[in-house]
Amino acid sequence: MSQSQAIVVRVDRSKSPVLPEGLRSLVHHHPKLPGVYDLARVQLWRTSAQEEGRSVTGESLLHHLTQDHLLGRCLNLADGEVIIAQGARVFTQVFGEHQTVLLFGSAAKGQVGEAIGQVPYLSAGGPKVVGGWHPLNHALGETCPVVLFPPLQI
């Protein structure tokens, strides 16, 4: 991640993000996160298993984030919308070319049951940034870090 040049982004946290069909409610949405921040200062977080090159499930990531009190520092869906608008050049400058990043600050419940089912992700897809939803019961490797605000920003 490049720390040399600031990439100031503005996020409107007053509106609720739109969920895709099949997802019914948003959880872990923290509207008190900063509305203006330097995207170049965010941190990429991985479990020790990911650091060692092993895959983990999204459920395992959620457990570690909860246990380590990091959920409140996770970027969320509103941040993702702004990052997509910044484009692939900014995405690769901050996160790298072959990276998919997870935004655990927003997780969604599906139509059935009360379990958290999916979290948003962003990935550089050629000339643009694409977003989607990753099921928590699927595997994630070392190229799928969680994006956190630096500790002193919140």
PDB file of C-alpha atoms in Angstrom, residues 71-122:
ATOM      1  CA  LEU A  71     -15.159  -4.985  13.728  1.00  0.00           C
ATOM      2  CA  GLY A  72     -15.604  -1.310  14.621  1.00  0.00           C
ATOM      3  CA  ARG A  73     -12.538  -0.455  12.512  1.00  0.00           C
ATOM      4  CA  CYS A  74     -13.666  -2.296   9.375  1.00  0.00           C
ATOM      5  CA  LEU A  75     -14.568  -0.340   6.273  1.00  0.00           C
ATOM      6  CA  ASN A  76     -18.135  -0.957   5.168  1.00  0.00           C
ATOM      7  CA  LEU A  77     -20.446  -0.952   2.167  1.00  0.00           C
ATOM      8  CA  ALA A  78     -20.606   2.855   1.998  1.00  0.00           C
ATOM      9  CA  ASP A  79     -16.799   2.954   1.812  1.00  0.00           C
ATOM     10  CA  GLY A  80     -16.921   0.330  -0.925  1.00  0.00           C
ATOM     11  CA  GLU A  81     -19.222   2.475  -3.055  1.00  0.00           C
ATOM     12  CA  VAL A  82     -16.764   5.387  -2.803  1.00  0.00           C
ATOM     13  CA  ILE A  83     -13.751   3.171  -3.555  1.00  0.00           C
ATOM     14  CA  ILE A  84     -15.497   1.790  -6.669  1.00  0.00           C
ATOM     15  CA  ALA A  85     -16.086   5.368  -7.835  1.00  0.00           C
ATOM     16  CA  GLN A  86     -12.341   6.110  -7.407  1.00  0.00           C
ATOM     17  CA  GLY A  87     -11.551   3.529 -10.084  1.00  0.00           C
ATOM     18  CA  ALA A  88      -9.031   0.764 -10.682  1.00  0.00           C
ATOM     19  CA  ARG A  89      -5.944   3.011 -10.682  1.00  0.00           C
ATOM     20  CA  VAL A  90      -6.595   4.175  -7.120  1.00  0.00           C
ATOM     21  CA  PHE A  91      -7.641   0.671  -6.037  1.00  0.00           C
ATOM     22  CA  THR A  92      -4.416  -0.917  -7.274  1.00  0.00           C
ATOM     23  CA  GLN A  93      -2.350   1.946  -5.829  1.00  0.00           C
ATOM     24  CA  VAL A  94      -3.815   1.318  -2.371  1.00  0.00           C
ATOM     25  CA  PHE A  95      -4.508  -2.432  -2.360  1.00  0.00           C
ATOM     26  CA  GLY A  96      -2.342  -3.944  -5.104  1.00  0.00           C
ATOM     27  CA  GLU A  97      -3.138  -5.500  -8.471  1.00  0.00           C
ATOM     28  CA  HIS A  98      -4.120  -9.033  -7.541  1.00  0.00           C
ATOM     29  CA  GLN A  99      -6.058  -8.315  -4.402  1.00  0.00           C
ATOM     30  CA  THR A 100      -9.629  -8.810  -3.318  1.00  0.00           C
ATOM     31  CA  VAL A 101     -10.434  -6.841  -0.191  1.00  0.00           C
ATOM     32  CA  LEU A 102     -13.206  -7.545   2.299  1.00  0.00           C
ATOM     33  CA  LEU A 103     -15.385  -4.917   3.968  1.00  0.00           C
ATOM     34  CA  PHE A 104     -16.487  -6.608   7.192  1.00  0.00           C
ATOM     35  CA  GLY A 105     -17.943  -3.323   8.474  1.00  0.00           C
ATOM     36  CA  SER A 106     -21.083  -4.360   6.599  1.00  0.00           C
ATOM     37  CA  ALA A 107     -22.364  -7.891   6.681  1.00  0.00           C
ATOM     38  CA  ALA A 108     -25.752  -9.030   5.504  1.00  0.00           C
ATOM     39  CA  LYS A 109     -28.290 -11.617   6.516  1.00  0.00           C
ATOM     40  CA  GLY A 110     -29.967 -13.687   3.854  1.00  0.00           C
ATOM     41  CA  GLN A 111     -33.651 -14.380   3.428  1.00  0.00           C
ATOM     42  CA  VAL A 112     -33.544 -17.580   5.482  1.00  0.00           C
ATOM     43  CA  GLY A 113     -32.419 -17.766   9.092  1.00  0.00           C
ATOM     44  CA  GLU A 114     -30.751 -15.214  11.297  1.00  0.00           C
ATOM     45  CA  ALA A 115     -27.104 -16.054  10.653  1.00  0.00           C
ATOM     46  CA  ILE A 116     -24.861 -13.496   8.997  1.00  0.00           C
ATOM     47  CA  GLY A 117     -24.406 -14.866   5.522  1.00  0.00           C
ATOM     48  CA  GLN A 118     -22.268 -12.576   3.382  1.00  0.00           C
ATOM     49  CA  VAL A 119     -19.836  -9.660   3.421  1.00  0.00           C
ATOM     50  CA  PRO A 120     -19.057  -7.205   0.635  1.00  0.00           C
ATOM     51  CA  TYR A 121     -15.815  -7.441  -1.299  1.00  0.00           C
ATOM     52  CA  LEU A 122     -14.036  -5.301  -3.871  1.00  0.00           C
TER      53      LEU A 122
END
